[in-house]
CSV table of C-alpha atoms in Angstrom, one decimal:
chain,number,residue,atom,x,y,z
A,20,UNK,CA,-4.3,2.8,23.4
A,21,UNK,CA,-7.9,3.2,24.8
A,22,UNK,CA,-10.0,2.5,22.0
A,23,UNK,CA,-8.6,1.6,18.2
A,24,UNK,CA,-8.7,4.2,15.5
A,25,UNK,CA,-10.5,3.3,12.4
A,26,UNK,CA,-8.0,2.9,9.1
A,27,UNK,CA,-9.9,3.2,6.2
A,28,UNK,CA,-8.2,1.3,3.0
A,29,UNK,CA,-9.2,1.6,-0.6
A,30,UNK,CA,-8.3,0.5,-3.9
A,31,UNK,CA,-7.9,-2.1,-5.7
A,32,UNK,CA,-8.6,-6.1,-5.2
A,33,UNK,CA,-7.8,-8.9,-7.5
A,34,UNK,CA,-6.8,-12.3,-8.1
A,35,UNK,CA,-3.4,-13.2,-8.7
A,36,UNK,CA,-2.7,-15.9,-11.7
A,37,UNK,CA,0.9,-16.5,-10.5
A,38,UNK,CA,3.3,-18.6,-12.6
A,39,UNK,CA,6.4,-19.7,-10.9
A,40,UNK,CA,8.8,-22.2,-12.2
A,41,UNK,CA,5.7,-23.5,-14.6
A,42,UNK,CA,3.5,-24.0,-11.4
A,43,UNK,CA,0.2,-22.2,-11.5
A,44,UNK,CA,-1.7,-21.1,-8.1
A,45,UNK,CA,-4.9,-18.3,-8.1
A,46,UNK,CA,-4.1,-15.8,-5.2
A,47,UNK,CA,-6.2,-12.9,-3.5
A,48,UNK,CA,-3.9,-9.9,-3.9
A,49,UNK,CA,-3.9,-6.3,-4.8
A,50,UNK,CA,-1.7,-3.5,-3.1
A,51,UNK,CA,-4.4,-1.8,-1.3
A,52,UNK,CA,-6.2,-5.4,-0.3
A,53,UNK,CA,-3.0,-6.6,1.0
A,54,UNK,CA,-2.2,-3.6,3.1
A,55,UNK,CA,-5.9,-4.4,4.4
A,56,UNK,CA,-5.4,-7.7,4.8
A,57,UNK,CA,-2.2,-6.9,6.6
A,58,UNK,CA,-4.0,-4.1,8.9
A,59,UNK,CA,-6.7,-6.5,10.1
A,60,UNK,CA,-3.7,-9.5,11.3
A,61,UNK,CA,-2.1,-6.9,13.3
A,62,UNK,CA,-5.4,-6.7,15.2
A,63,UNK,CA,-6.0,-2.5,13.7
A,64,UNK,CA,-9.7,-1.4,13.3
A,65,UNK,CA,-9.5,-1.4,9.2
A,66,UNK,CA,-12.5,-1.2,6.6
A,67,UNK,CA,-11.9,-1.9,3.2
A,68,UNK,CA,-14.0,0.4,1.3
A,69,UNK,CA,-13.4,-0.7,-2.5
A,70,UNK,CA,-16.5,-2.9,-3.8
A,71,UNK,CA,-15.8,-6.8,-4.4
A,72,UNK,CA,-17.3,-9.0,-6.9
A,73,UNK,CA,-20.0,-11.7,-6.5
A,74,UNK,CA,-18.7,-13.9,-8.3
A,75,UNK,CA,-16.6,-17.0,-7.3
A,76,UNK,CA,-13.2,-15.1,-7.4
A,77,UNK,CA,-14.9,-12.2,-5.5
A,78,UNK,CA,-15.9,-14.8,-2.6
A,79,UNK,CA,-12.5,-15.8,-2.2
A,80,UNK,CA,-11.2,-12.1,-1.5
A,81,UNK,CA,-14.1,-11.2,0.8
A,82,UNK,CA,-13.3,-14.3,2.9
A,83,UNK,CA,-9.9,-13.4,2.9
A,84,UNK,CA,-10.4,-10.2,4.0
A,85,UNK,CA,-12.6,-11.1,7.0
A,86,UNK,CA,-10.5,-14.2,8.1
A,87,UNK,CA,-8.4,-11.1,8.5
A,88,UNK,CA,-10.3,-9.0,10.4
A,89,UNK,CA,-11.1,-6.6,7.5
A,90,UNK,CA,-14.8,-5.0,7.8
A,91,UNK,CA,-16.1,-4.6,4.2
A,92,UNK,CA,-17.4,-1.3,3.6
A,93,UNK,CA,-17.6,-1.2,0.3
A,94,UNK,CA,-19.9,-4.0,0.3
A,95,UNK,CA,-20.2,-6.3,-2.8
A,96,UNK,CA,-21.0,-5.6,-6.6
A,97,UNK,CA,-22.6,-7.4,-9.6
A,98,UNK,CA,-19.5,-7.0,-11.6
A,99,UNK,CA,-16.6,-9.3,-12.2
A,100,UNK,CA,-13.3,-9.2,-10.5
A,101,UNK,CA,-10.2,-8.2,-11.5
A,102,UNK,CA,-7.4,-10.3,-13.0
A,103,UNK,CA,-3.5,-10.6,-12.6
A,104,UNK,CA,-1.1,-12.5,-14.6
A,105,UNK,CA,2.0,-12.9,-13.0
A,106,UNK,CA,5.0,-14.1,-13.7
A,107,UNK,CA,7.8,-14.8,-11.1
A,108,UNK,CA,11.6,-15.3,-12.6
A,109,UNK,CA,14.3,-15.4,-9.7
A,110,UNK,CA,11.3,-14.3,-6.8
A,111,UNK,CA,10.8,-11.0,-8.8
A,112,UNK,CA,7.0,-10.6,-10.1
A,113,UNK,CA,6.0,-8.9,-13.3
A,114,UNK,CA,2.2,-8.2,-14.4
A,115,UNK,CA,0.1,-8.2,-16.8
A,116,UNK,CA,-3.6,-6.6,-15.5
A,117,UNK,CA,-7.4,-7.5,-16.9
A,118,UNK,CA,-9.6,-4.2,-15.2
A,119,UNK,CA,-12.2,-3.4,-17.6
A,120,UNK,CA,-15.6,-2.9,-16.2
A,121,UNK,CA,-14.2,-4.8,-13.1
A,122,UNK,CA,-15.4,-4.5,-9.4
A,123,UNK,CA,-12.8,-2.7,-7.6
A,124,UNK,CA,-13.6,-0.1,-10.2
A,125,UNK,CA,-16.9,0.6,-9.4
A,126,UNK,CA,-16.5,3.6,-6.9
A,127,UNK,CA,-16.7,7.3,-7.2
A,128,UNK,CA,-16.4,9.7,-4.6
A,129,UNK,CA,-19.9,9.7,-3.3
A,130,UNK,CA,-20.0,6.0,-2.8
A,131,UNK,CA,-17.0,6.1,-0.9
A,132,UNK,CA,-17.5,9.2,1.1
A,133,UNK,CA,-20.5,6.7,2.1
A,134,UNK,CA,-18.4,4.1,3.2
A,135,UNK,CA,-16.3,5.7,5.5
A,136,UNK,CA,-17.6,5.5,8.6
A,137,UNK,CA,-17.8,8.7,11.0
A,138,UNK,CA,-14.4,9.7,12.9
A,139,UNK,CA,-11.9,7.6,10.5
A,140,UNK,CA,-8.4,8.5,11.6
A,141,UNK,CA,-6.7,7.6,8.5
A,142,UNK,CA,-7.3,6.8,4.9
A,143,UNK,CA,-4.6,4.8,2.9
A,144,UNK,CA,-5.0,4.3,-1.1
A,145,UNK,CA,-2.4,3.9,-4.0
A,146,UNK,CA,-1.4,1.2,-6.9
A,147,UNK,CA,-3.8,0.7,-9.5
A,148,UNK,CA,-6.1,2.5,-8.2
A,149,UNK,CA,-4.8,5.6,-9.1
A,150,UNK,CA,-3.5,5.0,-13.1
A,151,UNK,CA,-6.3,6.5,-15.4
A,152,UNK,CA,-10.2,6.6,-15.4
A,153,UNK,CA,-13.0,8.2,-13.7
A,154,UNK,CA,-12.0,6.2,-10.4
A,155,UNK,CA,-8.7,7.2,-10.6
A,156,UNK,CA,-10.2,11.0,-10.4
A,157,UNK,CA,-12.6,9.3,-7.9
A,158,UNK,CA,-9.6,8.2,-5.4
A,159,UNK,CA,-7.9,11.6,-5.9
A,160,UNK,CA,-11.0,14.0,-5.1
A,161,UNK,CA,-11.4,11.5,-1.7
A,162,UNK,CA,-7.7,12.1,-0.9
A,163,UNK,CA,-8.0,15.6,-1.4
A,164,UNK,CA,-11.0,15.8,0.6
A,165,UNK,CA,-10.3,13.8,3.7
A,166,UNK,CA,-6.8,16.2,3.7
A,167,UNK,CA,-9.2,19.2,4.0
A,168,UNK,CA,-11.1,17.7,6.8
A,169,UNK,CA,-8.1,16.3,8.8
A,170,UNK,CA,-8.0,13.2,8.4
A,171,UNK,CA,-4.2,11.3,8.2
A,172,UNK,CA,-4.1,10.7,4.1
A,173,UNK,CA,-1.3,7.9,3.1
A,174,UNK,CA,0.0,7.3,-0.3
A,175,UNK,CA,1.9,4.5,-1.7
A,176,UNK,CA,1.8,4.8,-5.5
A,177,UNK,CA,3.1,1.7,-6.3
A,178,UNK,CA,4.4,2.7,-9.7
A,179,UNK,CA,3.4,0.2,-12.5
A,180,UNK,CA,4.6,2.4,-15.4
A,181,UNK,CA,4.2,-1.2,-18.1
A,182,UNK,CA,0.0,-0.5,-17.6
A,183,UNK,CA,-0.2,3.2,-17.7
A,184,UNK,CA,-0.9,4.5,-20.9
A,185,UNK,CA,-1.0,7.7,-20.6
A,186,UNK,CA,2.6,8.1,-18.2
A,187,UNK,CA,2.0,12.2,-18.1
A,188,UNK,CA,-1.2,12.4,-17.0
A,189,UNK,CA,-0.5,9.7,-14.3
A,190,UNK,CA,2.6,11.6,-12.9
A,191,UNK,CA,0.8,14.4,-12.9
A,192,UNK,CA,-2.0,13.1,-10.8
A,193,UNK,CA,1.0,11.4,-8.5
A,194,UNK,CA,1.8,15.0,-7.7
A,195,UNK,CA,-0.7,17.1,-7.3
A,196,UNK,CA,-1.8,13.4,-4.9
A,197,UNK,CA,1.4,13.6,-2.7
A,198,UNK,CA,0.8,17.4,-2.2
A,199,UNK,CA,-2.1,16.0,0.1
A,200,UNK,CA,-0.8,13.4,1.8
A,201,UNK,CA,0.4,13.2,5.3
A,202,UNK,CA,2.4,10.0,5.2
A,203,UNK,CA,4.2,9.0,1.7
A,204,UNK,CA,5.5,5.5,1.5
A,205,UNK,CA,7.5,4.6,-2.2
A,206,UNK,CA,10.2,2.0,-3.6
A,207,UNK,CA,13.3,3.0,-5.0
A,208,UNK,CA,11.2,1.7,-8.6
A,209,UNK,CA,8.5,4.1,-7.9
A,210,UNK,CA,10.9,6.7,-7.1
A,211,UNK,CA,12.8,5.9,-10.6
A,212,UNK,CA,9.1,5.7,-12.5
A,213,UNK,CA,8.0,9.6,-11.4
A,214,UNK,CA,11.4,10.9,-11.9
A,215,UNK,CA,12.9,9.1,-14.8
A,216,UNK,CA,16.6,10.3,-15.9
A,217,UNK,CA,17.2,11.8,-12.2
A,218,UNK,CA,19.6,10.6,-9.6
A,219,UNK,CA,17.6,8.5,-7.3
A,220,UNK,CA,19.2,11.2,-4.4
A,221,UNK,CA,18.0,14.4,-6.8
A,222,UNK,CA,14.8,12.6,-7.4
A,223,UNK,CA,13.7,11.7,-3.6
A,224,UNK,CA,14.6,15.9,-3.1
A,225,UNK,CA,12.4,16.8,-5.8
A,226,UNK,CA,9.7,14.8,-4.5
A,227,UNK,CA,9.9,15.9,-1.0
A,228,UNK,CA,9.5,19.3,-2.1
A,229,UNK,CA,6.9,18.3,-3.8
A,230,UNK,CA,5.0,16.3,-1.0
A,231,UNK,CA,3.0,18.7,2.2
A,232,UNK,CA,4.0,14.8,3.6
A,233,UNK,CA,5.5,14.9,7.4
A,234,UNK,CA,6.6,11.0,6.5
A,235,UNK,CA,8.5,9.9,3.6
A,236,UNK,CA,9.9,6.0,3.5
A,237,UNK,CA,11.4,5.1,0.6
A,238,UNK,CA,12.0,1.3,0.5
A,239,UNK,CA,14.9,-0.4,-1.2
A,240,UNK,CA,14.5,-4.2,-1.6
A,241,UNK,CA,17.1,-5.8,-0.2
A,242,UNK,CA,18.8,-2.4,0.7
A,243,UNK,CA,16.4,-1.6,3.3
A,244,UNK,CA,14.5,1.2,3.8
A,245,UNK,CA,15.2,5.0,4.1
A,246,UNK,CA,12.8,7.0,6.5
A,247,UNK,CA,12.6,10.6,6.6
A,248,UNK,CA,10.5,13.0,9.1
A,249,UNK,CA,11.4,16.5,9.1
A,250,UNK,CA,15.6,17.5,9.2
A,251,UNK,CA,16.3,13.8,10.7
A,252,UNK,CA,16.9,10.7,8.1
A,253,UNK,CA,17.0,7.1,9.1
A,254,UNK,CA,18.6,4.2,7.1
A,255,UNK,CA,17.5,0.6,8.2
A,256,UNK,CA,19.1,-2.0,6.5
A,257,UNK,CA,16.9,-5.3,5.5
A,258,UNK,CA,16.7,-7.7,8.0
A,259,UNK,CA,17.6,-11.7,6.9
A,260,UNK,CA,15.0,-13.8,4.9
A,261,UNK,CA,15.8,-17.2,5.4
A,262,UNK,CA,14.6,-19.4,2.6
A,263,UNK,CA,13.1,-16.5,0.1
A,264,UNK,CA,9.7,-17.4,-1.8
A,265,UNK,CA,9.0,-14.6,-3.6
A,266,UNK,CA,8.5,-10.3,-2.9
A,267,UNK,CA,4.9,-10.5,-3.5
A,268,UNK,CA,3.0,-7.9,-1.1
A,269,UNK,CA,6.5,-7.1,0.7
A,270,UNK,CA,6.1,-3.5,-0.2
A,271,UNK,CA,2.4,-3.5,1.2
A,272,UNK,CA,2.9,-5.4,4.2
A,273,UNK,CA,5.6,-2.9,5.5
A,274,UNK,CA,3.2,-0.3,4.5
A,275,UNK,CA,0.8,-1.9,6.7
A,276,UNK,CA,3.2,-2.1,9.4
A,277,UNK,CA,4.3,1.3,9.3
A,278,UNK,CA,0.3,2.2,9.6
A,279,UNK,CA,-0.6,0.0,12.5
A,280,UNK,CA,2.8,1.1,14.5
A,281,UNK,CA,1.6,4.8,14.3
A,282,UNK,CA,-2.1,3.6,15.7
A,283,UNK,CA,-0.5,1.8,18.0
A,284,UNK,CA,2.0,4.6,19.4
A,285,UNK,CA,-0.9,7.0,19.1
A,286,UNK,CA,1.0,8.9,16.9
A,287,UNK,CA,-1.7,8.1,13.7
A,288,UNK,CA,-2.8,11.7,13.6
A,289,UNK,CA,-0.8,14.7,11.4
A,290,UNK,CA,-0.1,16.5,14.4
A,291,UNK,CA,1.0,13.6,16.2
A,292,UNK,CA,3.6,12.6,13.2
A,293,UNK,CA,5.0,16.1,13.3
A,294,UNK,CA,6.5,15.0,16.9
A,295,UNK,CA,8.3,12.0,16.2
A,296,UNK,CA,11.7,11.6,16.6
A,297,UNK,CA,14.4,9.9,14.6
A,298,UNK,CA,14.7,6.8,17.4
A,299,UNK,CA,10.5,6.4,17.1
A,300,UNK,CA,10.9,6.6,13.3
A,301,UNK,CA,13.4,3.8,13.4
A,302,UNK,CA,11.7,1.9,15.3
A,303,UNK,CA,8.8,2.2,13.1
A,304,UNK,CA,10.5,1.0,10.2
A,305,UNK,CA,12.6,-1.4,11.8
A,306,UNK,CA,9.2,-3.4,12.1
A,307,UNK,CA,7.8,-2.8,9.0
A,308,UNK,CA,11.2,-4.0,7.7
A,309,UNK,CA,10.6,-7.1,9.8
A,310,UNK,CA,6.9,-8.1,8.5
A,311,UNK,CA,7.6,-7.9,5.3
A,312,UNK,CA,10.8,-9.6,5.8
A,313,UNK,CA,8.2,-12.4,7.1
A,314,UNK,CA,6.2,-11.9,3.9
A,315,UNK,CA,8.9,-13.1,2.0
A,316,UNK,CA,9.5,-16.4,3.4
A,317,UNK,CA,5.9,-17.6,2.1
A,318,UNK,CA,4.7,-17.5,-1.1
A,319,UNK,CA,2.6,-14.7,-2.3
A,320,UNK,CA,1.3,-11.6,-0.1
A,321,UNK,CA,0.6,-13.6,3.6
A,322,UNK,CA,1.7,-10.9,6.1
A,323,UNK,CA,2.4,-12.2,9.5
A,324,UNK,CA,-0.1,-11.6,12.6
A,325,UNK,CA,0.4,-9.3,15.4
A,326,UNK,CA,1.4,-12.2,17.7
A,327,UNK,CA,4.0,-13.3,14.9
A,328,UNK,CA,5.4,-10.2,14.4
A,329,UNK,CA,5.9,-9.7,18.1
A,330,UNK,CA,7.8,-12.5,18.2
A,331,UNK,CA,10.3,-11.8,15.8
A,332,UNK,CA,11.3,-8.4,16.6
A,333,UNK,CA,11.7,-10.1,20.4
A,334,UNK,CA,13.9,-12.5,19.1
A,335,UNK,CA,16.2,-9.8,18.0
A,336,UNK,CA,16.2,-7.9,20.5
């Protein structure tokens, strides 16, 4: 490509309190922060434009960001960061969130229409960011409006139905969200958490006819991953993880992947992603398969680099 285009990535950042087999460890996380995080190692042009604490927690995930690559164009804020207690059984997380009056929440739609810079390609959000309050409505408004204007809109939801309080309003917003989207990236749990009491095969039809997405991936844990663009479907199986850690940041590291193969193949653009094909959509996901794949050999959300990455998909061919 001749020049990089500029992935904007919002939403929230955090520190995770992991406890796995009675060990404790502090860990920069987040969906959207990882997905950042995993942007800047593949060498994409990506600014981060939720705010981050100054306090001590907040200076780990700005460093982390930047060791990265990630420009921080939200800047920093004089509120505390956000905390996550996690709890891994058998290398499956579960949460428990502390948010209240917290950094990552200190956005509305002006301050992050500020942020973006001029001529961004693409603006991915999802997760937390999106489960109730005035920057939930913040997030959603941006969406809608960078839609309007053109710019590539991705959503990965990243269903956490044990912290929503109020589960109607949030599907609600889920929809009327994925209605301006160009590329929608879910789990088979997310899937389950917007259409409870559906087959997961009627559920992934309702959603599609509920999405204006040319792009829908559904990932499926150790499954793999289904991809869908148009009247062609694409089933990948999982690749291998020798020695699993944990799924920490799997799920954002292939959405990552999936972004910075679209920049890469010049196809980031909603025009461009009503031309692909089902062999470039494979491919596609094949390699986001394969990064997060990576991801879960190490513990906690540490996505590989673009050099890494590069390597393992030549190894298999």
């Amino acid at each position: 490509m001749s020049a990089s285009p500029v992935i904007c990535v919002g939403g929230e950042n955090l520190i995770d309190h992991v406890t796995r087999d009675g060990e404790v460890s502090a860990l920069a996380g987040g969906s959207p922060f990882n997905v950042a995080m995993a942007l800047g190692r593949q060498q994409a042009d990506v600014r981060y434009l939720t705010p981050i604490s100054t306090d001590t927690w907040g200076d780990t995930l700005a460093a982390t960001l930047l060791a990265s690559g990630v420009k921080l164009a939200g800047g920093r804020v004089d509120a505390p960061t956000t905390i996550a207690r996690v709890t891994v059984t058998n290398g499956i997380p579960s949460y428990v969130f502390e948010r209240d009056g917290t950094a990552e929440r200190s956005v509305t739609a002006a301050s992050m229409a500020a942020a973006m810079p001029a001529g961004t390609t693409a603006l991915h959000t999802g997760s937390l960011a999106l489960t109730d309050g005035a920057d939930a409505e913040a997030w959603e408004e941006t969406c809608k409006t960078a839609y309007a204007s053109g710019t590539l809109v991705s959503l990965d939801p990243n269903v956490r139905l044990s912290v929503i309080t109020d589960i109607d309003t949030y599907r609600a917003r889920i929809f009327r969200m994925i209605k301006a989207a160009h590329v929608l990236k879910l789990s088979d749990e997310d899937l389950e958490g917007l259409c409870p009491d559906m087959p997961q095969d009627a559920a992934l039809a309702h959603v599609r006819s509920q999405t204006s997405a040319s792009l829908v991936v559904m990932t499926k844990g150790p499954d793999g991953a289904i991809a869908m663009r148009g009247d062609n479907t694409v089933n990948i199986p999982a690749p291998p993880v020798p020695g699993l850690v944990d799924t920490v940041g799997a799920g954002d590291t292939f959405m990552a992947t999936l972004l910075a193969g679209l920049a890469r193949t010049d196809a980031l653009a909603p025009s461009a992603l009503d031309g692909l094909d089902a062999a470039q959509v494979e491919a596609l996901i094949r390699r986001a398969g394969m990064a997060a794949a990576i991801n879960c050999s190490r513990a906690g959300c540490n996505p590989p680099t673009l050099s890494e990455l590069d390597a393992a998909m030549a190894a298999v061919g």
